[in-house]
Each structure stands twice: as C-alpha cells, then as structure tokens.
Amino acid sequence: MKFSRRSFLAGMAAATAATVIPKGRAQAALADDSYATLIDLTRCDGCPDKDTPACVSACRRHNAARFPEPDPAMLKDYWPQKFHEDWSDRRELTEQLTPYNWLFVQKVAVEVDGKPQELSIPRRCMHCDNPPCVKLCPFGTAKKDKDGPVHIDPALCFGGAKCRTVCPWDVPQRQAGVGVYTYLDPAPVGGGVMYKCDLCREDLGRGDKPACMTACPRGAMHIGHRQDILQKAEALAAAYSGHLYGKTEHGGTSTLYVSKVPFEKIDAALREGADSAKVMRLHNPENALEKQSALAKAALLAPVAGIVGAFAATVSKREKNDEK
C-alpha cells in the first residue's frame, strides 16, 4: 500500500472523528468444503540429501516477493521499550520461523521401543478453526477465510504482536521498519508487520496446491476438503497404530499431524532438548479465547487501536478510490 503524507493526515482526521472500539474481525464461517492439511511424520525425513528441506526452499522461493524490505531509517526501538525486531540481516535463517521463513523442519530425538529415532516435523501456522489471533487482533488485520487459511493483511498490520502473544505456537513473526506504522513516527503505536504462512491462499483460489506440498519428495503433506483429510488422517493413524494431533488440540485446527510416536513423548523430547523460550511445542494448549486475562489485555488497547484501526480502514478506502 502506498501513502502520501496528505492522505495520511486526512485519513487520521477522519478515523479519529469516527473512532470505534474494535472487537477483532469476526472470521468467516467455515465452508463445508473448507481446506485442511495432513502431515505424515512417518514419511517426512527432513530431506537429508539437501542443505535445506525441499518444502522450506519451495516456500521461500514462492513467497520471496512478499518478504519485508525495511527502511533502515525506521529500524527504531519500540517506544518505550529498548529493543526492536529486525531479521533483515538474517534472511537466510531456515531453522526457525522468521518474517523471511514461514516454514521450517524441526528435528527431535525420541526413543521408540528402546531405540533412538529422529523425527522431522514441518512447522508452520496451524490455521486454527477458531484462531485467537483473529479474534484478539486489536487492528482487525488477522483474518480466517471460509476456505480455512488464516492470514494477516500486511498493508494494514501495525505489528502490535498480539497475534503472537495469543498464538499457542508463537507462529507470527515481526519485522520492524515496514508497514503503515512508519507513518505514525514518532507516535508510540505499532512495531512493524507480522508475517506467517497463509497456506498459499491465492494458489488455493486458483485450484493449485501450496508450494511446500508440491515440492515434497516423500509425499508427506496432503491437502483436501476438511472431512476427506480428517478421514484420511484417522485411517492413517489407525493403520500405523499411531496418533493424531490437531483434531481437538486448541479446539481443533486445519492442520493435522499423524505419527507412530505419541505426541506426548514428542513434546517431552522437544522441551528437554531445546531452549524452552524458543522451542515450538506439540502440546495441548489452553485456548486463549477462554482466558479472561487475554481478553482484558485486548480491551486495554481499545482506545488507541480504535483510532489506528479506523484510520487504517479509512486510508485503505481512500487509496482504493484513488486507484479507480
């Protein structure tokens, strides 16, 4: 999105006059044929013959044009805090989620029947059925499509990072120096833009599969209509005498994992073998929407978020009108 200073000031004036308290954007009702994905951990081997797993490389290539390009002059600390999140000099990092890496393969060592075994786990947004990031985003820029994907509008995101705070898996990642918040400098609002997997939603709209899935050499990832994928996952878990993750966790997600190893054992190994502050766990998290403290925090942001959210919507509308 492109702004001029004039459109910025006009938008802020109109937005302030029409300030409302946002309640987060209501998600679209899931369609009966909405998408779900299945990840078979017995098939994924992490592509040991490659420097970077094929799914990760494909995701990076496919989304490179959407990666952030921060303005160096706007890489400033988040007032009143004394830090900011800048990943622009670590763009090649592929072993964790970043604004430049929306999928990674997590390695974990477990013991199965007394024998050590290494599992490779593709990790990205779980695309929750009832995502707290959508309900609690104070700016209403996180959305869930009726087809299933959860996505963030980078043109209107202020980088408040509430989506990451309430995400059970800490998925969205923030890049400073980009986004509409830079037009508020030096006002203490915003911090950049949040980035994450959107399940290649534009490709899905054209009938194509996500880039990671078409690139997987082991056929470990599948996508299809929700009920078909659920039946496939349950049948696969039964065939393996294995386990299913994602059907009920966090109220259900549109991403299902199947494994021969119990997920409790996988989660325990993840906690034991990594820095607990950074590890992405596979656990049964509390639903943030059911926690009054989370709702209270969102409410505290309402006065500022109301102005900023209304301003963003106003400017967006003005820009669209200008383009006509």
PDB file of C-alpha atoms in Angstrom:
ATOM      1  CA  MET A   1       0.000   0.000   0.000  1.00  0.00           C
ATOM      2  CA  LYS A   2       1.273   3.445  -0.930  1.00  0.00           C
ATOM      3  CA  PHE A   3       0.533   6.552   1.094  1.00  0.00           C
ATOM      4  CA  SER A   4       1.176  10.246   0.788  1.00  0.00           C
ATOM      5  CA  ARG A   5       1.535  12.494   3.805  1.00  0.00           C
ATOM      6  CA  ARG A   6      -1.663  14.263   2.730  1.00  0.00           C
ATOM      7  CA  SER A   7      -3.668  11.037   2.590  1.00  0.00           C
ATOM      8  CA  PHE A   8      -2.174  10.029   5.926  1.00  0.00           C
ATOM      9  CA  LEU A   9      -3.309  13.196   7.695  1.00  0.00           C
ATOM     10  CA  ALA A  10      -6.718  13.130   6.017  1.00  0.00           C
ATOM     11  CA  GLY A  11      -7.159   9.512   6.971  1.00  0.00           C
ATOM     12  CA  MET A  12      -6.148  10.111  10.576  1.00  0.00           C
ATOM     13  CA  ALA A  13      -8.550  13.020  10.893  1.00  0.00           C
ATOM     14  CA  ALA A  14     -11.469  11.030   9.509  1.00  0.00           C
ATOM     15  CA  ALA A  15     -10.594   7.997  11.572  1.00  0.00           C
ATOM     16  CA  THR A  16     -10.333   9.978  14.803  1.00  0.00           C
ATOM     17  CA  ALA A  17     -13.750  11.524  14.190  1.00  0.00           C
ATOM     18  CA  ALA A  18     -15.290   8.085  13.696  1.00  0.00           C
ATOM     19  CA  THR A  19     -13.369   6.120  16.322  1.00  0.00           C
ATOM     20  CA  VAL A  20     -14.923   2.849  17.418  1.00  0.00           C
ATOM     21  CA  ILE A  21     -13.706   0.222  19.842  1.00  0.00           C
ATOM     22  CA  PRO A  22     -12.636  -2.765  17.762  1.00  0.00           C
ATOM     23  CA  LYS A  23     -13.597  -6.262  18.788  1.00  0.00           C
ATOM     24  CA  GLY A  24     -11.357  -8.099  16.362  1.00  0.00           C
ATOM     25  CA  ARG A  25     -12.517  -9.149  12.933  1.00  0.00           C
ATOM     26  CA  ALA A  26     -15.094 -11.918  13.011  1.00  0.00           C
ATOM     27  CA  GLN A  27     -13.894 -14.871  10.974  1.00  0.00           C
ATOM     28  CA  ALA A  28     -15.882 -16.152   8.040  1.00  0.00           C
ATOM     29  CA  ALA A  29     -17.964 -19.239   8.757  1.00  0.00           C
ATOM     30  CA  LEU A  30     -16.006 -22.274   7.612  1.00  0.00           C
ATOM     31  CA  ALA A  31     -17.403 -23.705   4.406  1.00  0.00           C
ATOM     32  CA  ASP A  32     -18.382 -27.366   4.356  1.00  0.00           C
ATOM     33  CA  ASP A  33     -15.639 -27.953   1.790  1.00  0.00           C
ATOM     34  CA  SER A  34     -13.003 -25.835   3.549  1.00  0.00           C
ATOM     35  CA  TYR A  35      -9.397 -26.947   3.269  1.00  0.00           C
ATOM     36  CA  ALA A  36      -7.409 -28.938   5.807  1.00  0.00           C
ATOM     37  CA  THR A  37      -3.915 -30.364   5.592  1.00  0.00           C
ATOM     38  CA  LEU A  38      -2.315 -33.597   6.740  1.00  0.00           C
ATOM     39  CA  ILE A  39       1.368 -34.011   7.615  1.00  0.00           C
ATOM     40  CA  ASP A  40       2.574 -37.612   7.912  1.00  0.00           C
ATOM     41  CA  LEU A  41       5.583 -37.675  10.239  1.00  0.00           C
ATOM     42  CA  THR A  42       6.374 -41.274   9.287  1.00  0.00           C
ATOM     43  CA  ARG A  43       7.084 -40.113   5.726  1.00  0.00           C
ATOM     44  CA  CYS A  44       8.888 -36.829   6.364  1.00  0.00           C
ATOM     45  CA  ASP A  45      12.638 -37.417   6.632  1.00  0.00           C
ATOM     46  CA  GLY A  46      13.775 -33.783   6.511  1.00  0.00           C
ATOM     47  CA  CYS A  47      15.413 -34.244   3.092  1.00  0.00           C
ATOM     48  CA  PRO A  48      18.804 -35.451   4.435  1.00  0.00           C
ATOM     49  CA  ASP A  49      20.339 -35.193   0.954  1.00  0.00           C
ATOM     50  CA  LYS A  50      19.635 -31.447   0.762  1.00  0.00           C
ATOM     51  CA  ASP A  51      21.108 -28.443   2.576  1.00  0.00           C
ATOM     52  CA  THR A  52      17.566 -27.163   3.106  1.00  0.00           C
ATOM     53  CA  PRO A  53      14.417 -29.320   3.118  1.00  0.00           C
ATOM     54  CA  ALA A  54      12.597 -29.138  -0.211  1.00  0.00           C
ATOM     55  CA  CYS A  55       9.393 -27.792   1.350  1.00  0.00           C
ATOM     56  CA  VAL A  56      11.278 -24.943   3.039  1.00  0.00           C
ATOM     57  CA  SER A  57      13.132 -23.967  -0.124  1.00  0.00           C
ATOM     58  CA  ALA A  58       9.905 -24.035  -2.137  1.00  0.00           C
ATOM     59  CA  CYS A  59       8.110 -21.858   0.399  1.00  0.00           C
ATOM     60  CA  ARG A  60      10.922 -19.284   0.390  1.00  0.00           C
ATOM     61  CA  ARG A  61      11.064 -19.102  -3.401  1.00  0.00           C
ATOM     62  CA  HIS A  62       7.310 -18.840  -3.725  1.00  0.00           C
ATOM     63  CA  ASN A  63       6.942 -16.037  -1.179  1.00  0.00           C
ATOM     64  CA  ALA A  64      10.179 -14.105  -1.728  1.00  0.00           C
ATOM     65  CA  ALA A  65       8.380 -11.230  -3.454  1.00  0.00           C
ATOM     66  CA  ARG A  66       6.297 -10.715  -0.304  1.00  0.00           C
ATOM     67  CA  PHE A  67       9.183 -10.637   2.137  1.00  0.00           C
ATOM     68  CA  PRO A  68       9.659  -7.339   4.008  1.00  0.00           C
ATOM     69  CA  GLU A  69      12.083  -4.678   2.822  1.00  0.00           C
ATOM     70  CA  PRO A  70      12.541  -2.424   5.847  1.00  0.00           C
ATOM     71  CA  ASP A  71      13.502   1.224   5.697  1.00  0.00           C
ATOM     72  CA  PRO A  72      16.815   1.432   7.639  1.00  0.00           C
ATOM     73  CA  ALA A  73      15.821   4.853   8.957  1.00  0.00           C
ATOM     74  CA  MET A  74      12.731   3.317  10.584  1.00  0.00           C
ATOM     75  CA  LEU A  75      14.512   0.499  12.409  1.00  0.00           C
ATOM     76  CA  LYS A  76      13.916   2.110  15.774  1.00  0.00           C
ATOM     77  CA  ASP A  77      13.201   0.734  19.233  1.00  0.00           C
ATOM     78  CA  TYR A  78       9.567   0.211  20.165  1.00  0.00           C
ATOM     79  CA  TRP A  79       8.825   3.108  22.442  1.00  0.00           C
ATOM     80  CA  PRO A  80       9.022   2.969  25.449  1.00  0.00           C
ATOM     81  CA  GLN A  81      10.893  -0.341  25.133  1.00  0.00           C
ATOM     82  CA  LYS A  82      14.583  -0.519  24.329  1.00  0.00           C
ATOM     83  CA  PHE A  83      14.546  -3.059  21.511  1.00  0.00           C
ATOM     84  CA  HIS A  84      13.141  -3.751  18.060  1.00  0.00           C
ATOM     85  CA  GLU A  85      12.887  -6.905  15.948  1.00  0.00           C
ATOM     86  CA  ASP A  86      14.961  -6.797  12.782  1.00  0.00           C
ATOM     87  CA  TRP A  87      15.539 -10.007  10.844  1.00  0.00           C
ATOM     88  CA  SER A  88      16.676  -8.341   7.634  1.00  0.00           C
ATOM     89  CA  ASP A  89      20.320  -9.307   8.198  1.00  0.00           C
ATOM     90  CA  ARG A  90      19.316 -12.929   8.937  1.00  0.00           C
ATOM     91  CA  ARG A  91      17.177 -13.606   5.894  1.00  0.00           C
ATOM     92  CA  GLU A  92      18.851 -16.941   5.160  1.00  0.00           C
ATOM     93  CA  LEU A  93      17.889 -18.461   8.511  1.00  0.00           C
ATOM     94  CA  THR A  94      15.858 -21.611   7.827  1.00  0.00           C
ATOM     95  CA  GLU A  95      15.836 -23.423  11.180  1.00  0.00           C
ATOM     96  CA  GLN A  96      13.079 -21.365  12.778  1.00  0.00           C
ATOM     97  CA  LEU A  97      10.161 -19.147  11.858  1.00  0.00           C
ATOM     98  CA  THR A  98      11.089 -15.595  10.865  1.00  0.00           C
ATOM     99  CA  PRO A  99       9.497 -12.860   8.722  1.00  0.00           C
ATOM    100  CA  TYR A 100      11.580 -14.349   5.879  1.00  0.00           C
ATOM    101  CA  ASN A 101      10.971 -18.023   6.665  1.00  0.00           C
ATOM    102  CA  TRP A 102       7.378 -19.152   7.126  1.00  0.00           C
ATOM    103  CA  LEU A 103       8.067 -22.893   7.333  1.00  0.00           C
ATOM    104  CA  PHE A 104      10.854 -24.906   8.919  1.00  0.00           C
ATOM    105  CA  VAL A 105      11.529 -28.555   9.708  1.00  0.00           C
ATOM    106  CA  GLN A 106      12.007 -29.197  13.403  1.00  0.00           C
ATOM    107  CA  LYS A 107      14.241 -32.108  14.430  1.00  0.00           C
ATOM    108  CA  VAL A 108      13.674 -34.047  17.623  1.00  0.00           C
ATOM    109  CA  ALA A 109      15.255 -37.222  19.012  1.00  0.00           C
ATOM    110  CA  VAL A 110      12.947 -39.709  20.708  1.00  0.00           C
ATOM    111  CA  GLU A 111      13.273 -43.253  21.982  1.00  0.00           C
ATOM    112  CA  VAL A 112      10.926 -45.825  20.444  1.00  0.00           C
ATOM    113  CA  ASP A 113      10.931 -49.399  21.792  1.00  0.00           C
ATOM    114  CA  GLY A 114      14.282 -48.728  23.399  1.00  0.00           C
ATOM    115  CA  LYS A 115      15.826 -47.463  20.173  1.00  0.00           C
ATOM    116  CA  PRO A 116      16.774 -43.846  19.391  1.00  0.00           C
ATOM    117  CA  GLN A 117      14.903 -42.278  16.490  1.00  0.00           C
ATOM    118  CA  GLU A 118      14.979 -38.815  14.928  1.00  0.00           C
ATOM    119  CA  LEU A 119      11.742 -37.240  13.772  1.00  0.00           C
ATOM    120  CA  SER A 120      11.420 -34.408  11.265  1.00  0.00           C
ATOM    121  CA  ILE A 121       8.428 -32.152  11.834  1.00  0.00           C
ATOM    122  CA  PRO A 122       7.400 -29.494   9.283  1.00  0.00           C
ATOM    123  CA  ARG A 123       6.254 -26.487  11.332  1.00  0.00           C
ATOM    124  CA  ARG A 124       4.198 -23.524  10.199  1.00  0.00           C
ATOM    125  CA  CYS A 125       0.852 -21.905  11.005  1.00  0.00           C
ATOM    126  CA  MET A 126      -1.718 -24.445  12.209  1.00  0.00           C
ATOM    127  CA  HIS A 127      -4.618 -22.429  10.706  1.00  0.00           C
ATOM    128  CA  CYS A 128      -6.796 -22.908  13.784  1.00  0.00           C
ATOM    129  CA  ASP A 129     -10.525 -23.484  13.418  1.00  0.00           C
ATOM    130  CA  ASN A 130     -11.164 -20.710  15.941  1.00  0.00           C
ATOM    131  CA  PRO A 131      -7.956 -18.657  15.854  1.00  0.00           C
ATOM    132  CA  PRO A 132      -7.347 -16.310  18.799  1.00  0.00           C
ATOM    133  CA  CYS A 133      -5.104 -14.175  16.597  1.00  0.00           C
ATOM    134  CA  VAL A 134      -8.170 -13.270  14.517  1.00  0.00           C
ATOM    135  CA  LYS A 135     -10.468 -12.631  17.467  1.00  0.00           C
ATOM    136  CA  LEU A 136      -7.977 -10.646  19.539  1.00  0.00           C
ATOM    137  CA  CYS A 137      -6.102  -8.634  16.900  1.00  0.00           C
ATOM    138  CA  PRO A 138      -6.771  -5.056  18.047  1.00  0.00           C
ATOM    139  CA  PHE A 139      -6.468  -3.781  14.462  1.00  0.00           C
ATOM    140  CA  GLY A 140      -8.621  -6.438  12.782  1.00  0.00           C
ATOM    141  CA  THR A 141      -5.911  -7.323  10.250  1.00  0.00           C
ATOM    142  CA  ALA A 142      -5.731 -11.047  11.029  1.00  0.00           C
ATOM    143  CA  LYS A 143      -8.461 -12.984   9.214  1.00  0.00           C
ATOM    144  CA  LYS A 144      -9.634 -16.542   8.629  1.00  0.00           C
ATOM    145  CA  ASP A 145     -11.144 -17.300   5.236  1.00  0.00           C
ATOM    146  CA  LYS A 146     -14.189 -19.515   4.902  1.00  0.00           C
ATOM    147  CA  ASP A 147     -11.901 -21.851   2.942  1.00  0.00           C
ATOM    148  CA  GLY A 148      -9.676 -22.359   6.002  1.00  0.00           C
ATOM    149  CA  PRO A 149      -6.472 -20.279   5.684  1.00  0.00           C
ATOM    150  CA  VAL A 150      -5.607 -17.784   8.418  1.00  0.00           C
ATOM    151  CA  HIS A 151      -3.731 -14.768   7.092  1.00  0.00           C
ATOM    152  CA  ILE A 152      -2.524 -11.301   8.064  1.00  0.00           C
ATOM    153  CA  ASP A 153      -3.029  -8.245   5.861  1.00  0.00           C
ATOM    154  CA  PRO A 154       0.464  -6.698   5.637  1.00  0.00           C
ATOM    155  CA  ALA A 155      -0.937  -3.469   4.206  1.00  0.00           C
ATOM    156  CA  LEU A 156      -2.816  -2.698   7.428  1.00  0.00           C
ATOM    157  CA  CYS A 157      -0.830  -4.558  10.117  1.00  0.00           C
ATOM    158  CA  PHE A 158       0.744  -2.342  12.783  1.00  0.00           C
ATOM    159  CA  GLY A 159       2.940  -5.075  14.240  1.00  0.00           C
ATOM    160  CA  GLY A 160       1.474  -4.960  17.714  1.00  0.00           C
ATOM    161  CA  ALA A 161       2.355  -8.679  18.034  1.00  0.00           C
ATOM    162  CA  LYS A 162      -0.790  -9.577  19.994  1.00  0.00           C
ATOM    163  CA  CYS A 163      -1.326 -12.337  17.439  1.00  0.00           C
ATOM    164  CA  ARG A 164       1.948 -13.923  18.512  1.00  0.00           C
ATOM    165  CA  THR A 165       1.153 -13.411  22.196  1.00  0.00           C
ATOM    166  CA  VAL A 166      -2.072 -15.394  21.940  1.00  0.00           C
ATOM    167  CA  CYS A 167      -0.826 -17.989  19.438  1.00  0.00           C
ATOM    168  CA  PRO A 168      -0.227 -21.317  21.252  1.00  0.00           C
ATOM    169  CA  TRP A 169       2.719 -21.991  18.933  1.00  0.00           C
ATOM    170  CA  ASP A 170       4.158 -18.422  18.676  1.00  0.00           C
ATOM    171  CA  VAL A 171       3.850 -18.554  14.902  1.00  0.00           C
ATOM    172  CA  PRO A 172       3.617 -14.931  13.619  1.00  0.00           C
ATOM    173  CA  GLN A 173       6.966 -13.141  13.486  1.00  0.00           C
ATOM    174  CA  ARG A 174       7.571  -9.380  13.438  1.00  0.00           C
ATOM    175  CA  GLN A 175       9.777  -7.226  11.235  1.00  0.00           C
ATOM    176  CA  ALA A 176      10.385  -3.604  12.195  1.00  0.00           C
ATOM    177  CA  GLY A 177      10.848  -0.762   9.736  1.00  0.00           C
ATOM    178  CA  VAL A 178       7.933  -1.683   7.460  1.00  0.00           C
ATOM    179  CA  GLY A 179       4.194  -1.095   7.373  1.00  0.00           C
ATOM    180  CA  VAL A 180       1.770   1.724   7.974  1.00  0.00           C
ATOM    181  CA  TYR A 181       3.041   2.335  11.494  1.00  0.00           C
ATOM    182  CA  THR A 182       6.049   4.099   9.972  1.00  0.00           C
ATOM    183  CA  TYR A 183       3.710   6.944   9.025  1.00  0.00           C
ATOM    184  CA  LEU A 184       2.982   7.500  12.705  1.00  0.00           C
ATOM    185  CA  ASP A 185       6.598   8.205  13.619  1.00  0.00           C
ATOM    186  CA  PRO A 186       7.333   9.289  16.286  1.00  0.00           C
ATOM    187  CA  ALA A 187       3.978   8.316  17.809  1.00  0.00           C
ATOM    188  CA  PRO A 188       4.241   5.261  20.111  1.00  0.00           C
ATOM    189  CA  VAL A 189       1.953   2.979  18.103  1.00  0.00           C
ATOM    190  CA  GLY A 190       2.911  -0.186  16.260  1.00  0.00           C
ATOM    191  CA  GLY A 191       6.125  -2.001  15.607  1.00  0.00           C
ATOM    192  CA  GLY A 192       6.255  -3.227  12.015  1.00  0.00           C
ATOM    193  CA  VAL A 193       4.372  -6.041  10.315  1.00  0.00           C
ATOM    194  CA  MET A 194       3.662  -9.624  11.382  1.00  0.00           C
ATOM    195  CA  TYR A 195       4.422 -12.408   8.878  1.00  0.00           C
ATOM    196  CA  LYS A 196       3.449 -16.085   8.668  1.00  0.00           C
ATOM    197  CA  CYS A 197       2.245 -18.870   6.365  1.00  0.00           C
ATOM    198  CA  ASP A 198      -1.094 -18.161   4.687  1.00  0.00           C
ATOM    199  CA  LEU A 199      -1.351 -21.653   3.136  1.00  0.00           C
ATOM    200  CA  CYS A 200      -0.681 -20.122  -0.303  1.00  0.00           C
ATOM    201  CA  ARG A 201      -4.297 -18.946  -0.258  1.00  0.00           C
ATOM    202  CA  GLU A 202      -4.093 -17.244  -3.655  1.00  0.00           C
ATOM    203  CA  ASP A 203      -2.884 -20.504  -5.195  1.00  0.00           C
ATOM    204  CA  LEU A 204      -5.705 -22.387  -3.495  1.00  0.00           C
ATOM    205  CA  GLY A 205      -8.124 -19.916  -5.039  1.00  0.00           C
ATOM    206  CA  ARG A 206      -6.795 -20.952  -8.455  1.00  0.00           C
ATOM    207  CA  GLY A 207      -7.112 -24.631  -7.647  1.00  0.00           C
ATOM    208  CA  ASP A 208      -3.365 -25.149  -7.051  1.00  0.00           C
ATOM    209  CA  LYS A 209      -1.667 -26.760  -4.064  1.00  0.00           C
ATOM    210  CA  PRO A 210       0.618 -24.878  -1.653  1.00  0.00           C
ATOM    211  CA  ALA A 211       4.232 -24.696  -2.824  1.00  0.00           C
ATOM    212  CA  CYS A 212       5.569 -26.784   0.070  1.00  0.00           C
ATOM    213  CA  MET A 213       3.309 -29.709  -0.785  1.00  0.00           C
ATOM    214  CA  THR A 214       4.092 -29.867  -4.477  1.00  0.00           C
ATOM    215  CA  ALA A 215       7.817 -29.822  -3.633  1.00  0.00           C
ATOM    216  CA  CYS A 216       7.792 -32.609  -1.009  1.00  0.00           C
ATOM    217  CA  PRO A 217       9.694 -35.597  -2.487  1.00  0.00           C
ATOM    218  CA  ARG A 218       8.270 -38.006   0.090  1.00  0.00           C
ATOM    219  CA  GLY A 219       4.584 -37.175  -0.287  1.00  0.00           C
ATOM    220  CA  ALA A 220       4.420 -36.370   3.413  1.00  0.00           C
ATOM    221  CA  MET A 221       1.976 -33.467   3.094  1.00  0.00           C
ATOM    222  CA  HIS A 222      -1.567 -33.529   1.749  1.00  0.00           C
ATOM    223  CA  ILE A 223      -4.353 -31.002   1.324  1.00  0.00           C
ATOM    224  CA  GLY A 224      -8.022 -31.517   0.587  1.00  0.00           C
ATOM    225  CA  HIS A 225     -11.532 -30.900   1.793  1.00  0.00           C
ATOM    226  CA  ARG A 226     -11.788 -30.966   5.548  1.00  0.00           C
ATOM    227  CA  GLN A 227     -13.827 -34.140   6.006  1.00  0.00           C
ATOM    228  CA  ASP A 228     -11.741 -36.022   3.442  1.00  0.00           C
ATOM    229  CA  ILE A 229      -8.494 -35.055   5.179  1.00  0.00           C
ATOM    230  CA  LEU A 230      -9.885 -35.930   8.607  1.00  0.00           C
ATOM    231  CA  GLN A 231     -10.966 -39.366   7.390  1.00  0.00           C
ATOM    232  CA  LYS A 232      -7.583 -39.895   5.745  1.00  0.00           C
ATOM    233  CA  ALA A 233      -5.754 -38.845   8.916  1.00  0.00           C
ATOM    234  CA  GLU A 234      -7.840 -41.106  11.148  1.00  0.00           C
ATOM    235  CA  ALA A 235      -7.402 -44.053   8.790  1.00  0.00           C
ATOM    236  CA  LEU A 236      -3.651 -43.465   8.602  1.00  0.00           C
ATOM    237  CA  ALA A 237      -3.326 -43.221  12.377  1.00  0.00           C
ATOM    238  CA  ALA A 238      -5.253 -46.484  12.723  1.00  0.00           C
ATOM    239  CA  ALA A 239      -3.094 -48.208  10.096  1.00  0.00           C
ATOM    240  CA  TYR A 240       0.067 -47.120  11.944  1.00  0.00           C
ATOM    241  CA  SER A 241      -1.420 -47.931  15.346  1.00  0.00           C
ATOM    242  CA  GLY A 242      -0.338 -44.341  15.741  1.00  0.00           C
ATOM    243  CA  HIS A 243      -1.525 -40.968  16.924  1.00  0.00           C
ATOM    244  CA  LEU A 244      -3.337 -37.897  15.603  1.00  0.00           C
ATOM    245  CA  TYR A 245      -2.633 -34.273  16.561  1.00  0.00           C
ATOM    246  CA  GLY A 246      -4.724 -31.237  15.678  1.00  0.00           C
ATOM    247  CA  LYS A 247      -8.226 -32.705  15.664  1.00  0.00           C
ATOM    248  CA  THR A 248      -9.059 -31.491  19.174  1.00  0.00           C
ATOM    249  CA  GLU A 249      -5.981 -29.549  20.319  1.00  0.00           C
ATOM    250  CA  HIS A 250      -6.770 -25.863  20.839  1.00  0.00           C
ATOM    251  CA  GLY A 251     -10.350 -26.531  19.821  1.00  0.00           C
ATOM    252  CA  GLY A 252      -9.268 -28.075  16.514  1.00  0.00           C
ATOM    253  CA  THR A 253      -7.001 -26.879  13.733  1.00  0.00           C
ATOM    254  CA  SER A 254      -6.920 -27.129   9.965  1.00  0.00           C
ATOM    255  CA  THR A 255      -3.519 -28.836  10.206  1.00  0.00           C
ATOM    256  CA  LEU A 256      -3.374 -32.483  11.288  1.00  0.00           C
ATOM    257  CA  TYR A 257      -0.232 -34.446  12.157  1.00  0.00           C
ATOM    258  CA  VAL A 258      -0.083 -38.247  12.166  1.00  0.00           C
ATOM    259  CA  SER A 259       2.763 -40.045  13.935  1.00  0.00           C
ATOM    260  CA  LYS A 260       3.659 -43.545  15.100  1.00  0.00           C
ATOM    261  CA  VAL A 261       5.211 -41.906  18.175  1.00  0.00           C
ATOM    262  CA  PRO A 262       2.848 -40.495  20.840  1.00  0.00           C
ATOM    263  CA  PHE A 263       2.764 -36.714  20.713  1.00  0.00           C
ATOM    264  CA  GLU A 264       3.186 -36.546  24.490  1.00  0.00           C
ATOM    265  CA  LYS A 265       6.572 -38.220  24.020  1.00  0.00           C
ATOM    266  CA  ILE A 266       7.448 -35.878  21.138  1.00  0.00           C
ATOM    267  CA  ASP A 267       6.517 -32.841  23.215  1.00  0.00           C
ATOM    268  CA  ALA A 268       8.546 -34.050  26.187  1.00  0.00           C
ATOM    269  CA  ALA A 269      11.580 -34.521  23.932  1.00  0.00           C
ATOM    270  CA  LEU A 270      11.119 -31.043  22.451  1.00  0.00           C
ATOM    271  CA  ARG A 271      11.017 -29.469  25.911  1.00  0.00           C
ATOM    272  CA  GLU A 272      14.044 -31.426  27.077  1.00  0.00           C
ATOM    273  CA  GLY A 273      16.223 -30.879  24.019  1.00  0.00           C
ATOM    274  CA  ALA A 274      15.767 -27.186  23.326  1.00  0.00           C
ATOM    275  CA  ASP A 275      15.649 -23.750  24.885  1.00  0.00           C
ATOM    276  CA  SER A 276      12.140 -23.600  26.334  1.00  0.00           C
ATOM    277  CA  ALA A 277      11.893 -19.942  25.341  1.00  0.00           C
ATOM    278  CA  LYS A 278      12.343 -20.789  21.668  1.00  0.00           C
ATOM    279  CA  VAL A 279      11.079 -24.327  21.127  1.00  0.00           C
ATOM    280  CA  MET A 280       7.810 -24.790  19.218  1.00  0.00           C
ATOM    281  CA  ARG A 281       5.984 -27.403  21.217  1.00  0.00           C
ATOM    282  CA  LEU A 282       3.448 -30.005  20.119  1.00  0.00           C
ATOM    283  CA  HIS A 283       1.189 -29.948  23.142  1.00  0.00           C
ATOM    284  CA  ASN A 284      -2.428 -29.437  24.150  1.00  0.00           C
ATOM    285  CA  PRO A 285      -2.543 -25.673  24.722  1.00  0.00           C
ATOM    286  CA  GLU A 286      -5.169 -23.665  26.520  1.00  0.00           C
ATOM    287  CA  ASN A 287      -7.480 -21.727  24.260  1.00  0.00           C
ATOM    288  CA  ALA A 288      -6.562 -18.071  24.669  1.00  0.00           C
ATOM    289  CA  LEU A 289     -10.109 -17.057  23.788  1.00  0.00           C
ATOM    290  CA  GLU A 290     -11.271 -18.690  27.006  1.00  0.00           C
ATOM    291  CA  LYS A 291      -8.794 -16.795  29.163  1.00  0.00           C
ATOM    292  CA  GLN A 292     -10.226 -13.587  30.564  1.00  0.00           C
ATOM    293  CA  SER A 293      -6.750 -12.124  31.033  1.00  0.00           C
ATOM    294  CA  ALA A 294      -6.141 -12.224  27.291  1.00  0.00           C
ATOM    295  CA  LEU A 295      -9.430 -10.511  26.584  1.00  0.00           C
ATOM    296  CA  ALA A 296      -8.634  -7.897  29.197  1.00  0.00           C
ATOM    297  CA  LYS A 297      -5.306  -7.127  27.571  1.00  0.00           C
ATOM    298  CA  ALA A 298      -7.039  -6.671  24.240  1.00  0.00           C
ATOM    299  CA  ALA A 299      -9.560  -4.348  25.837  1.00  0.00           C
ATOM    300  CA  LEU A 300      -6.792  -2.171  27.274  1.00  0.00           C
ATOM    301  CA  LEU A 301      -5.608  -1.472  23.744  1.00  0.00           C
ATOM    302  CA  ALA A 302      -9.025  -0.434  22.514  1.00  0.00           C
ATOM    303  CA  PRO A 303      -8.710   3.364  22.828  1.00  0.00           C
ATOM    304  CA  VAL A 304      -5.536   3.550  20.731  1.00  0.00           C
ATOM    305  CA  ALA A 305      -6.481   0.647  18.496  1.00  0.00           C
ATOM    306  CA  GLY A 306      -9.814   2.214  17.723  1.00  0.00           C
ATOM    307  CA  ILE A 307      -8.203   5.315  16.287  1.00  0.00           C
ATOM    308  CA  VAL A 308      -5.478   3.433  14.479  1.00  0.00           C
ATOM    309  CA  GLY A 309      -7.798   0.738  13.151  1.00  0.00           C
ATOM    310  CA  ALA A 310     -10.328   3.267  11.884  1.00  0.00           C
ATOM    311  CA  PHE A 311      -7.515   5.299  10.346  1.00  0.00           C
ATOM    312  CA  ALA A 312      -6.144   2.258   8.546  1.00  0.00           C
ATOM    313  CA  ALA A 313      -9.535   1.384   7.124  1.00  0.00           C
ATOM    314  CA  THR A 314     -10.101   4.975   6.036  1.00  0.00           C
ATOM    315  CA  VAL A 315      -6.757   5.266   4.275  1.00  0.00           C
ATOM    316  CA  SER A 316      -7.257   1.875   2.624  1.00  0.00           C
ATOM    317  CA  LYS A 317     -10.590   3.041   1.248  1.00  0.00           C
ATOM    318  CA  ARG A 318      -9.110   6.337   0.054  1.00  0.00           C
ATOM    319  CA  GLU A 319      -6.258   4.562  -1.709  1.00  0.00           C
ATOM    320  CA  LYS A 320      -8.665   2.222  -3.479  1.00  0.00           C
ATOM    321  CA  ASN A 321     -10.749   5.188  -4.588  1.00  0.00           C
ATOM    322  CA  ASP A 322      -7.615   6.951  -5.853  1.00  0.00           C
ATOM    323  CA  GLU A 323      -6.717   3.922  -7.961  1.00  0.00           C
ATOM    324  CA  LYS A 324     -10.094   3.919  -9.725  1.00  0.00           C
TER     325      LYS A 324
END
